Amino acid sequence: MSTHRPPDRPAGTPGGSAPPRTLAEDLRGRGDDEIALLLRARPDLTTPVPVDLTQLATRATTRASVARVLERLDRFTLQVVDAAVVLPDGFAYEALCELVGDVPQLAAAVETLRVRALLWGPASSLRVVRTVRDLAGTAPAGLGPPLAVALGATGPSRLQEVLADLGLPPTADAVGAIAAMAGMFGDHKAVAALLTQAPPAALEVLDKLVWGPPTGSVRGADRPVRADEANSPVEWLLARGLLVPAGPQTVVLPRELALVLRGGRVHRALEPTPPDIATTPRDPQAVDAAAAGAAFTAVRQVEKLLELWSAGGPPVLRAGGLGVRDLKRVAAALDVPEAEAAVWLELAYAAGLVAGDGEPDEQWLPTPAYDVWRARPVAERWAALAGVWLETTRVPGLVGTRDDKDRPVNALGPGIDRTTAPEVRHALLGRLADLPPGTSAPAADLLADLAWHRPVRTARLRSELADRTLVEAELLGVTGRGAIGGAGRALLNGELNTAAEALAPLLPVPLDHVLLQADLTAVAPGPLVVELAQELHMAADIESTGGATVYRFSEPSIRRALDSGRTAADLHRLFATHSRTPVPQPLTYLVDDIARRHGRLRVGAASAYLRCDDESVLSELLADRRATGLRMRRLAPTVLAAEGAPDAVLSALRTLGYAPMAESATGDVVVTRPDARRTPPRSLPPRVTGEPPAPSASLISAAVSTIRAGDRAAVSRPRGLGNGEAPAELPRTSAAETLLALQSALADRRPVWIGYVTREGRATQRIIVPLGLEGGYVTAQEHTAGELHTYPLHRITGVEAVDVADAAADTETGAGTAK
């Protein structure tokens, strides 16, 4: 007797003592809390909410739903599933213990399967949902088919020959012969005695097949061989039924024999607990500091990227995404590898900070949401980015790989979503967060732990997602030195505000000053407040970054500030107010010189015209050979016409050393603001999901109430009169309930009452034993006449249960025939 036997469930029907005969009856015997647990563990069952318990049971046994819940089981629970499908339905918990081993975790695994409705019935008579058996395939845990299945096509004479070669007495029929062989192969002592006579090479053949795969190839496998005629190790095994032909050139090891050779266990190595994780303790303060530094860098990289694209971004590919060359340019501008540049690109896109502008020649540009994000404190900006990364289905690590059609996967393009990405990120980082604060663990150990908890899903995600999750977490500052920081823990709990509050004290304090140098540079010894950073980005170009940021003032950068509407006085005031060093004279002269020439020359649209109050300037332009490409001609003393677009003329004149300004059709100065290049308002990119959302507690409660109410209405119909009599009225059940009842009766070869409407429209009642269910028809044997009939499902009005004893009495009395 197992010392860890799970508690028995109540009987299938309230107040009844008989064990449940179907999953619907088992669910009917569960309490509301247990139904709520089922819906919480399998949220797909609530969309839409089932009308009653029968429909819930039907939906819980569909192939898609069962496959989804199997993907969420850990490795040991899947090993228990393998052992359960090896046993015939109605097995006892103790039989499962013999196949798996009496480990403490077995009872919890069985309870997990019961809660999820993959296993049902009392501990003395457990049943596996048929869909689970179908998904397990023909070789669960590497075991071959049962002997009865393997020998199903073998003739009676050949079976008697095998019995004789095994030293067993002959039997009257094939069923008895197979039963005698199965009994011998299931006896450890009998098998051991038989194998002592086997040649060593035959034992080697069994050793290769015993742990799977259970099939092997050999010529003439289906040729009958007697023991005294065997000339090879395989023939020695075939003659005694230790191997069974599965085709002209294929042999298979029967399940009963394989279990004996495995020592009565289904798996070679049982894994009831996840693998150990080697941990390395670190200073929690050092971890938080490292994570904060990475978080600050992440925010700066995203901001630098979008500032780079504010004046005009790269084109959007026709198929969507960013070109390979443009990705290289971004990586060079950020001074990072392309893989890291892809992370910042995808992060900005997932957060809705960058999108296509929707124009005919579409470009990637910052969105209006970027301006809102940029104005927030750094800690809040990080929390927004990290929160999006944790939940997005986009996987930056796929950039640069090839898709199923051998096409390159581009950044910001389609084909980069993986529905299970958020789940894997939460699982990996959650396991790291379960360790003591400041504790790091090797990536290989964390991946092995994930593979134990989600073996089915991890198998196809390990190479493309799991390996990159820890790298991206370190880049983003969710982890530091391989351990979860304080802000990262709050982030995993979904507390973005708490995460920002935890990170804020660890970030460098924003500065409101710079150090102006005589070489036309400004040194920012730390991060700047948002307003000062924006002004400097407008008036200077970033020359280098690191512990301090160096800005370079130049003629184009000063002109850019003047184009945006700033005046020379505004720039002098900016430098004087925010410089801790005296304003260098060269910088003052640079600003004044450019401001003096700025705007004297105006360029507007004709094709393009140039206007200047100083006629000598225009005369100088006409005489300048470098400007011949503009094909200018004088229209008036102060106006020139040029062939070309205003933007091209502006660019050419600035190349020649002039400082022209753009002019509108009404003669007003066109001010170029740094935030002018923005997309229209954009929503966040769609999150590709393959799983239904987790139902709320209120939805679960409402669903349980709805299902119970529908079930009470369903079971309130009048039942049969008993003692083999036909039901008092024509059985009527829903289509789902009818299908489930017929499937159950088919599996158990159990008779049932059906209400049936003939082609002539006459209502009848009869007892049938279903033999097949396919294509909208049920093939059945009429219990009284013993004839086979095919019934269209749409003509069956309902199904009622009938006891076997009643059916036998009905056969004798002739009741149940068509009326």
XYZ file of C-alpha atoms in Angstrom, residues 112-797:
686
model
C -2.567 17.777 -10.675
C -3.911 15.528 -13.427
C -7.240 15.134 -11.633
C -7.641 18.879 -11.135
C -7.036 19.397 -14.857
C -9.512 16.617 -15.768
C -6.893 14.518 -17.554
C -7.370 11.766 -14.986
C -10.667 11.020 -13.285
C -12.346 8.508 -11.025
C -11.600 7.323 -7.488
C -8.109 6.175 -6.503
C -9.277 2.566 -6.751
C -10.479 2.985 -10.356
C -8.633 5.718 -12.228
C -9.252 6.504 -15.878
C -7.281 8.520 -18.399
C -9.090 10.811 -20.813
C -9.102 9.076 -24.199
C -7.617 12.101 -25.945
C -4.547 11.818 -23.728
C -4.089 8.233 -24.925
C -4.420 9.382 -28.523
C -1.804 12.120 -28.059
C 0.553 9.688 -26.314
C 0.813 7.765 -29.595
C 1.510 4.103 -30.180
C 4.774 4.035 -28.217
C 4.358 5.905 -24.922
C 7.681 6.160 -23.074
C 9.255 4.070 -25.831
C 7.029 1.044 -25.149
C 5.606 -1.037 -27.959
C 1.980 -2.125 -28.332
C 0.380 -4.638 -25.961
C 0.746 -8.263 -26.991
C -2.936 -8.506 -27.938
C -2.533 -5.618 -30.400
C 0.817 -6.803 -31.751
C -0.568 -10.322 -32.402
C -3.999 -9.164 -33.545
C -3.422 -10.195 -37.171
C -1.622 -13.443 -36.374
C -3.409 -16.621 -37.411
C -4.575 -19.194 -34.801
C -2.241 -21.909 -36.092
C 0.795 -19.658 -35.782
C -0.225 -18.735 -32.224
C -0.373 -22.411 -31.280
C 3.129 -22.891 -32.711
C 4.468 -20.064 -30.553
C 2.756 -21.572 -27.501
C 4.417 -24.892 -28.194
C 7.858 -23.295 -28.600
C 7.332 -21.517 -25.280
C 6.473 -24.774 -23.600
C 2.891 -23.727 -22.885
C -0.124 -26.007 -23.349
C -2.346 -25.432 -26.402
C -5.546 -23.392 -26.065
C -8.954 -23.591 -27.653
C -8.849 -20.222 -29.393
C -6.613 -17.265 -30.298
C -7.801 -15.163 -27.356
C -6.737 -17.820 -24.897
C -3.371 -18.237 -26.647
C -2.602 -14.521 -26.427
C -3.725 -14.438 -22.788
C -1.427 -17.352 -21.933
C 1.530 -15.662 -23.612
C 0.793 -12.332 -21.925
C 0.604 -14.075 -18.567
C 3.993 -15.687 -19.105
C 5.624 -12.464 -20.356
C 4.281 -10.582 -17.351
C 5.900 -13.070 -14.924
C 9.413 -11.928 -13.988
C 10.562 -15.430 -13.021
C 9.201 -17.063 -16.170
C 10.853 -14.451 -18.404
C 14.149 -14.762 -16.528
C 14.079 -18.560 -16.917
C 13.318 -18.250 -20.635
C 16.106 -15.730 -21.252
C 18.674 -17.980 -19.606
C 18.276 -20.176 -22.707
C 18.727 -17.245 -25.123
C 21.983 -16.774 -27.019
C 23.985 -13.662 -25.965
C 23.329 -11.968 -29.313
C 19.555 -12.273 -28.742
C 19.923 -10.573 -25.358
C 21.817 -7.748 -27.068
C 18.902 -7.287 -29.479
C 16.469 -6.994 -26.564
C 18.773 -4.509 -24.813
C 18.649 -2.241 -27.889
C 14.846 -2.278 -28.002
C 13.861 -2.361 -24.360
C 14.137 1.405 -23.674
C 12.843 2.412 -27.100
C 12.246 2.817 -29.862
C 10.597 -0.608 -29.626
C 10.860 -1.447 -33.341
C 13.716 -2.769 -35.437
C 14.326 -3.733 -39.044
C 15.146 -7.228 -40.283
C 14.550 -9.031 -43.547
C 11.772 -11.582 -43.645
C 10.338 -10.483 -40.318
C 6.906 -11.897 -41.160
C 8.194 -15.367 -42.129
C 6.957 -18.001 -39.627
C 9.901 -19.516 -37.730
C 9.886 -22.495 -35.353
C 12.297 -22.744 -32.430
C 14.202 -25.702 -33.898
C 14.595 -23.844 -37.228
C 15.935 -20.535 -35.867
C 19.287 -19.636 -37.409
C 19.808 -16.125 -35.995
C 19.250 -14.274 -32.701
C 16.232 -12.429 -34.152
C 14.679 -15.679 -35.377
C 15.226 -17.196 -31.909
C 13.189 -14.322 -30.462
C 10.517 -14.421 -33.192
C 9.946 -18.147 -32.740
C 9.087 -17.632 -29.064
C 7.033 -14.455 -29.501
C 9.572 -12.307 -27.691
C 9.600 -10.203 -30.849
C 6.477 -9.881 -33.006
C 6.382 -9.103 -36.744
C 4.997 -5.627 -37.434
C 5.526 -5.785 -41.195
C 7.572 -7.583 -43.853
C 10.783 -6.021 -42.532
C 9.856 -4.743 -39.070
C 9.725 -6.368 -35.651
C 8.378 -4.926 -32.413
C 8.961 -5.689 -28.745
C 5.632 -6.348 -26.945
C 4.791 -4.007 -24.090
C 4.381 -6.703 -21.421
C 7.835 -8.110 -22.069
C 9.458 -4.664 -22.218
C 8.016 -3.749 -18.806
C 9.465 -6.923 -17.295
C 12.851 -6.227 -18.880
C 12.692 -2.683 -17.504
C 12.243 -4.055 -14.025
C 8.572 -3.119 -13.856
C 9.227 0.612 -14.359
C 8.137 2.760 -17.267
C 11.107 5.148 -17.236
C 14.796 4.436 -16.948
C 15.422 7.579 -14.857
C 12.668 9.079 -12.758
C 12.790 12.872 -12.363
C 10.404 13.750 -9.532
C 12.184 17.022 -8.722
C 13.762 19.740 -10.878
C 17.543 19.654 -11.319
C 19.682 21.440 -8.763
C 20.801 24.971 -9.525
C 24.328 26.002 -8.603
C 24.134 29.444 -7.007
C 26.689 32.171 -6.425
C 25.987 34.703 -3.649
C 26.748 38.324 -4.496
C 26.469 41.603 -2.674
C 22.844 42.769 -3.193
C 23.971 46.394 -3.285
C 26.490 45.609 -6.028
C 23.753 43.779 -7.944
C 21.396 46.753 -7.679
C 24.146 49.151 -8.703
C 25.045 47.086 -11.783
C 21.391 46.737 -12.748
C 20.834 50.483 -12.316
C 23.807 51.274 -14.548
C 22.465 48.976 -17.265
C 18.970 50.454 -16.893
C 20.302 53.994 -17.309
C 22.272 52.951 -20.403
C 19.186 51.279 -21.864
C 17.129 54.464 -21.561
C 19.947 56.527 -23.095
C 20.361 54.135 -26.021
C 16.652 54.212 -26.879
C 16.614 57.999 -26.580
C 19.755 58.350 -28.706
C 18.267 56.080 -31.359
C 15.029 58.048 -31.622
C 16.811 61.407 -31.583
C 18.851 60.084 -34.489
C 15.652 59.369 -36.412
C 13.829 62.561 -35.387
C 15.115 64.461 -38.422
C 14.081 61.599 -40.720
C 14.401 57.877 -40.336
C 15.288 55.064 -42.721
C 12.717 53.717 -45.185
C 10.277 50.960 -44.293
C 10.858 47.872 -46.392
C 8.096 46.885 -48.781
C 7.556 43.670 -46.786
C 7.845 45.590 -43.514
C 10.801 46.005 -41.219
C 14.199 47.669 -41.335
C 16.831 46.957 -43.967
C 20.048 45.155 -43.092
C 22.176 48.164 -44.047
C 20.047 50.479 -41.938
C 20.490 48.142 -38.980
C 24.253 48.333 -39.478
C 24.050 52.149 -39.493
C 22.075 52.131 -36.255
C 24.608 49.791 -34.650
C 27.465 52.073 -35.748
C 25.685 55.191 -34.473
C 25.027 53.591 -31.075
C 28.486 51.974 -31.062
C 27.045 48.552 -30.189
C 26.878 45.148 -31.937
C 23.997 44.608 -34.349
C 22.334 42.093 -32.002
C 22.192 44.726 -29.261
C 20.988 47.404 -31.684
C 18.128 45.055 -32.604
C 17.150 44.882 -28.924
C 16.819 48.675 -28.648
C 14.946 48.888 -31.952
C 12.460 46.188 -30.993
C 12.043 47.653 -27.517
C 11.206 51.088 -28.902
C 8.803 49.549 -31.411
C 7.043 47.362 -28.850
C 6.655 50.376 -26.543
C 5.003 52.364 -29.344
C 7.803 54.950 -29.510
C 8.633 54.381 -33.188
C 6.466 53.431 -36.172
C 6.052 53.919 -39.896
C 4.686 57.341 -40.855
C 2.186 55.862 -43.324
C 3.295 58.091 -46.243
C 3.764 56.707 -49.768
C 7.541 56.716 -49.230
C 7.163 55.365 -45.729
C 9.839 56.096 -43.138
C 10.508 54.966 -39.594
C 9.916 57.956 -37.303
C 9.344 58.568 -33.604
C 5.708 58.701 -32.570
C 4.063 61.421 -30.464
C 4.276 58.959 -27.572
C 8.060 59.384 -27.669
C 7.783 63.039 -26.649
C 5.600 62.064 -23.694
C 7.989 59.273 -22.712
C 11.064 61.508 -23.037
C 9.604 64.079 -20.642
C 9.226 61.544 -17.822
C 11.918 60.813 -15.200
C 14.520 58.236 -16.189
C 13.282 55.637 -13.684
C 9.745 55.818 -15.044
C 11.022 55.616 -18.610
C 12.949 52.466 -17.717
C 9.972 50.875 -16.000
C 7.851 51.471 -19.095
C 10.463 49.876 -21.376
C 11.182 46.922 -19.086
C 7.494 46.243 -18.540
C 6.903 46.137 -22.290
C 9.895 43.833 -22.816
C 8.632 41.390 -20.212
C 5.223 41.052 -21.885
C 5.945 41.491 -25.592
C 5.777 38.515 -27.895
C 8.501 39.973 -30.129
C 11.890 38.257 -29.854
C 14.845 40.533 -30.797
C 17.185 37.539 -30.790
C 15.556 36.303 -34.017
C 16.822 39.305 -35.999
C 19.382 38.135 -38.519
C 18.214 34.514 -38.547
C 16.322 32.790 -41.382
C 12.630 31.968 -41.324
C 10.927 28.768 -42.483
C 11.151 29.941 -46.105
C 14.875 30.742 -45.742
C 14.249 34.481 -45.820
C 16.152 36.821 -43.483
C 14.282 38.005 -40.413
C 14.508 41.809 -40.291
C 14.287 44.068 -37.277
C 10.860 45.709 -36.822
C 9.447 43.282 -39.390
C 6.889 40.480 -39.295
C 7.719 36.915 -38.346
C 9.492 37.872 -35.139
C 6.655 37.118 -32.706
C 6.602 34.013 -30.513
C 3.450 33.509 -28.471
C 5.237 31.814 -25.574
C 7.961 34.467 -25.193
C 6.345 36.215 -22.182
C 5.794 32.885 -20.432
C 9.419 31.838 -20.873
C 10.708 35.222 -19.658
C 8.532 35.045 -16.566
C 9.543 31.437 -15.900
C 13.297 32.029 -16.233
C 13.419 35.286 -14.299
C 10.859 34.070 -11.774
C 13.085 31.109 -10.947
C 15.999 33.507 -10.511
C 13.846 35.716 -8.286
C 12.998 32.715 -6.069
C 16.644 32.564 -5.028
C 17.849 34.674 -2.093
C 18.492 38.366 -2.929
C 21.785 38.915 -4.674
C 22.077 35.294 -5.825
C 23.077 34.495 -9.392
C 22.936 31.167 -11.216
C 24.506 29.777 -14.395
C 22.386 30.148 -17.504
C 22.715 26.403 -18.219
C 21.205 25.517 -14.832
C 18.316 27.939 -15.283
C 17.595 26.547 -18.740
C 17.686 22.998 -17.368
C 15.214 24.046 -14.680
C 12.947 25.574 -17.325
C 13.239 22.401 -19.395
C 12.000 20.383 -16.391
C 9.042 22.655 -15.705
C 8.026 23.072 -19.372
C 9.688 20.230 -21.299
C 7.292 20.284 -24.246
C 7.511 24.019 -24.887
C 11.180 24.468 -24.067
C 12.208 21.852 -26.594
C 11.367 24.184 -29.473
C 12.230 27.466 -27.773
C 15.643 26.778 -26.295
C 17.673 27.919 -29.298
C 15.599 30.932 -30.309
C 14.372 32.454 -27.067
C 15.528 31.044 -23.751
C 19.219 31.604 -24.448
C 18.597 35.279 -25.243
C 16.256 36.069 -22.373
C 19.004 36.285 -19.750
C 21.227 38.317 -22.084
C 18.454 40.832 -22.765
C 17.552 41.003 -19.059
C 21.155 41.958 -18.263
C 21.237 44.554 -21.061
C 17.983 46.092 -19.873
C 18.942 46.186 -16.191
C 16.334 43.701 -14.985
C 19.296 41.705 -13.697
C 22.718 42.822 -12.569
C 25.786 40.575 -12.444
C 23.464 37.645 -13.176
C 21.106 38.258 -10.223
C 17.685 39.884 -9.993
C 17.816 43.425 -8.632
C 15.247 45.021 -6.359
C 13.620 46.896 -9.226
C 13.565 43.690 -11.276
C 11.677 41.822 -8.543
C 9.014 44.526 -8.447
C 8.827 44.412 -12.228
C 8.163 40.643 -12.221
C 5.280 41.239 -9.811
C 3.726 43.690 -12.267
C 4.387 46.688 -9.999
C 5.829 49.215 -12.449
C 5.534 52.193 -10.101
C 7.269 50.284 -7.321
C 10.003 49.250 -9.743
C 10.573 52.883 -10.763
C 10.673 53.963 -7.118
C 13.218 51.255 -6.311
C 15.432 52.254 -9.238
C 15.289 56.054 -8.832
C 17.675 56.361 -5.814
C 20.279 54.234 -7.626
C 20.419 56.408 -10.733
C 22.831 59.328 -11.055
C 21.244 62.654 -10.144
C 20.481 64.652 -13.312
C 22.692 67.717 -13.666
C 21.639 71.197 -14.769
C 25.088 72.299 -15.898
C 27.889 71.529 -18.352
C 31.541 72.511 -18.674
C 32.188 74.626 -21.774
C 35.658 74.198 -23.312
C 37.706 76.536 -25.517
C 37.770 73.918 -28.309
C 34.049 74.427 -28.954
C 32.994 71.444 -26.848
C 30.820 71.040 -23.785
C 31.365 68.261 -21.280
C 28.372 66.911 -19.368
C 29.886 65.112 -16.323
C 26.697 63.119 -15.844
C 23.127 62.794 -17.084
C 21.415 66.097 -17.758
C 17.957 67.258 -16.871
C 15.545 66.754 -19.745
C 15.228 70.443 -20.704
C 18.975 71.066 -20.851
C 19.586 67.827 -22.745
C 17.027 68.815 -25.372
C 18.576 72.264 -25.835
C 22.072 70.822 -26.191
C 20.879 68.190 -28.657
C 19.553 71.067 -30.738
C 22.653 73.283 -30.588
C 25.428 70.635 -30.580
C 26.273 67.139 -31.768
C 27.255 64.309 -29.431
C 30.912 63.503 -30.003
C 31.431 60.772 -27.402
C 29.605 59.080 -24.556
C 30.662 57.167 -21.473
C 31.079 58.382 -17.939
C 30.746 61.897 -19.379
C 29.129 63.075 -22.594
C 31.036 65.404 -24.915
C 29.037 67.738 -27.158
C 30.635 69.482 -30.181
C 29.442 72.918 -31.359
C 29.770 73.600 -35.081
C 28.323 75.838 -37.751
C 25.680 73.253 -38.808
C 24.645 72.603 -35.185
C 24.311 76.319 -34.344
C 22.400 76.882 -37.575
C 20.112 73.952 -36.598
C 19.285 75.755 -33.347
C 18.614 79.017 -35.196
C 16.411 77.173 -37.715
C 14.328 75.851 -34.819
C 13.474 79.414 -33.764
C 16.229 80.114 -31.248
C 17.987 83.471 -31.440
C 21.613 84.334 -30.704
C 20.476 85.899 -27.431
C 18.718 82.645 -26.469
C 21.915 80.653 -27.061
C 24.114 83.109 -25.155
C 21.675 82.946 -22.250
C 21.679 79.114 -22.377
C 25.486 78.951 -22.208
C 25.804 81.570 -19.490
C 23.127 79.995 -17.309
C 24.172 76.351 -17.521
C 27.978 76.491 -17.763
C 30.111 76.077 -14.663
C 33.038 77.487 -16.645
C 33.271 80.881 -18.380
C 31.757 80.919 -21.850
C 34.714 80.627 -24.283
C 35.138 83.563 -26.651
C 35.353 81.297 -29.762
C 31.890 79.937 -28.985
C 30.482 83.444 -28.593
C 32.037 84.518 -31.910
C 30.717 81.384 -33.635
C 27.157 82.057 -32.508
C 27.271 85.763 -33.396
C 28.854 85.159 -36.822
C 26.282 82.566 -37.855
C 23.397 84.572 -36.423
C 24.515 87.661 -38.375
C 24.384 85.791 -41.661
C 21.435 83.572 -40.746
C 18.255 84.438 -42.578
C 19.630 87.188 -44.805
C 19.009 84.856 -47.698
C 15.497 83.385 -48.009
C 14.525 80.342 -50.065
C 10.932 79.578 -51.047
C 9.031 77.473 -53.540
C 8.557 78.545 -57.155
C 10.438 75.818 -58.399
C 12.586 77.652 -55.859
C 13.313 81.334 -55.412
C 15.935 83.196 -53.421
C 15.191 86.549 -51.801
C 17.692 88.864 -50.160
C 17.563 92.572 -49.258
C 21.294 92.836 -50.001
C 21.678 92.856 -53.799
C 25.411 92.228 -53.512
C 24.808 88.840 -51.961
C 22.690 87.756 -54.902
C 25.243 89.110 -57.368
C 27.928 87.136 -55.570
C 25.845 83.986 -55.899
C 25.280 84.481 -59.626
C 29.016 84.850 -60.132
C 29.955 81.823 -57.999
C 30.884 78.927 -60.298
C 30.112 76.430 -57.524
C 26.444 77.438 -57.781
C 26.062 76.850 -61.520
C 24.246 73.579 -60.859
C 21.352 75.541 -59.364
C 20.723 77.318 -62.720
C 19.852 80.612 -61.048
C 18.586 83.701 -62.848
C 17.641 87.162 -61.576
C 13.952 88.012 -61.523
C 14.308 91.279 -59.629
C 17.138 93.132 -57.918
C 16.482 91.227 -54.689
C 15.044 87.956 -56.072
C 16.659 84.994 -57.869
C 14.940 81.916 -59.315
C 16.581 78.484 -59.113
C 15.796 75.141 -60.724
C 15.315 72.649 -57.907
C 13.270 71.955 -54.822
C 13.653 74.394 -51.898
C 15.167 71.688 -49.673
C 17.845 70.912 -52.293
C 18.621 74.609 -52.779
C 18.859 75.125 -49.006
C 21.276 72.230 -48.689
C 23.428 73.425 -51.601
C 23.671 76.969 -50.279
C 24.645 75.768 -46.817
C 27.362 73.685 -48.419
C 28.669 76.903 -50.045
C 28.912 78.582 -46.618
C 25.691 80.582 -46.605
C 23.076 80.509 -43.873
C 19.751 80.668 -45.741
C 16.326 80.242 -44.176
C 13.253 78.580 -45.626
C 10.270 80.757 -46.413
C 6.629 79.789 -46.797
C 4.362 80.771 -49.681
C 3.066 83.679 -47.583
C 6.562 84.973 -46.878
C 6.764 83.740 -43.306
C 9.921 82.123 -41.955
C 9.650 78.322 -41.738
C 10.832 77.250 -38.307
C 12.161 73.697 -38.226
C 11.433 72.281 -34.804
C 13.294 69.146 -33.661
C 10.045 67.308 -32.961
C 8.438 68.128 -36.313
C 9.172 64.723 -37.832
C 6.675 62.562 -36.035
C 4.202 59.935 -37.150
C 0.491 60.418 -36.655
C -0.731 58.994 -33.323
C -0.102 55.254 -33.285
C -1.384 52.459 -31.066
C 0.930 49.798 -29.675
C 1.830 47.002 -32.108
C -0.468 43.992 -31.734
C 0.593 41.371 -29.223
C 0.345 37.982 -30.915
C -1.135 35.560 -28.423
C -1.836 31.869 -28.694
C -3.289 31.490 -25.225
C -6.553 32.817 -23.824
C -6.123 35.365 -21.044
C -6.262 34.119 -17.472
C -9.866 34.454 -16.267
C -10.533 36.776 -13.362
C -11.909 35.550 -10.047
C -15.288 37.123 -10.830
C -15.453 35.374 -14.211
C -14.585 32.033 -12.602
C -17.305 32.486 -9.997
C -19.885 33.468 -12.603
C -18.871 30.568 -14.851
C -19.265 28.032 -12.025
C -22.719 29.412 -11.216
C -23.756 29.273 -14.869
C -22.513 25.715 -15.336
C -24.229 24.517 -12.168
C -27.527 26.144 -13.161
C -27.380 24.625 -16.641
C -26.522 21.221 -15.207
C -29.453 21.304 -12.780
C -31.745 22.068 -15.695
C -30.225 19.236 -17.734
C -30.534 16.555 -15.051
C -34.085 17.528 -14.105
C -35.527 15.681 -17.133
C -37.519 12.508 -16.360
C -35.401 9.369 -16.458
C -36.355 5.832 -17.370
C -38.777 3.803 -15.317
C -36.111 1.224 -14.479
C -36.184 -2.568 -14.704
C -35.403 -2.468 -18.403
C -38.447 -0.422 -19.338
C -38.150 2.306 -21.933
C -37.929 5.892 -20.648
C -41.233 7.511 -19.846
C -40.729 9.927 -22.732
C -38.420 10.195 -25.712
C -34.844 10.793 -24.471
C -33.745 14.328 -25.254
C -30.196 15.566 -24.724
C -28.087 18.285 -26.298
C -25.875 17.446 -29.276
C -22.742 17.689 -27.118
C -24.218 15.479 -24.411
C -25.386 12.945 -26.994
C -21.951 12.740 -28.580
C -20.184 12.387 -25.231
C -22.581 9.674 -24.040
C -22.157 7.689 -27.261
C -18.349 8.010 -27.066
C -18.401 6.737 -23.507
C -20.704 3.841 -24.421
C -18.477 3.017 -27.395
C -15.370 2.863 -25.217
C -17.046 0.607 -22.636
C -19.162 -1.423 -25.120
C -22.094 -0.459 -22.917
C -25.771 -0.458 -24.044
C -27.728 2.800 -23.971
C -31.283 3.942 -24.698
C -31.595 6.300 -27.663
C -34.506 8.272 -28.990
C -34.520 7.985 -32.772
C -36.638 9.609 -35.481
C -36.996 7.481 -38.632
C -37.031 8.819 -42.179
C -40.806 8.698 -42.094
C -40.780 10.983 -39.030
C -41.829 8.249 -36.586
C -40.333 8.571 -33.100
C -38.895 5.356 -31.683
C -36.875 4.212 -28.671
C -34.363 1.381 -28.688
C -31.356 -0.059 -26.892
C -28.123 -0.087 -28.880
C -24.491 -1.032 -28.267
C -22.301 1.465 -30.174
C -19.520 -0.145 -32.228
C -18.254 2.823 -34.247
C -18.632 6.603 -34.304
C -17.408 8.502 -37.345
C -18.473 11.058 -39.931
C -21.722 11.995 -38.180
C -22.945 8.370 -37.939
C -22.935 5.813 -35.168
C -22.683 2.144 -36.118
C -24.356 0.011 -33.461
C -25.822 -3.381 -32.708
C -29.462 -3.457 -31.663
C -29.451 -5.106 -28.281
C -32.563 -7.203 -28.868
C -32.246 -8.234 -32.505
C -28.446 -8.431 -32.627
C -28.437 -6.697 -36.031
C -26.015 -3.960 -37.089
C -27.491 -0.594 -38.029
C -26.091 2.844 -38.861
C -27.831 5.811 -37.245
C -27.279 9.444 -38.375
C -26.487 11.503 -35.295
C -28.847 14.288 -36.313
C -31.796 11.825 -36.055
C -30.916 10.801 -32.482
C -32.954 12.953 -30.116
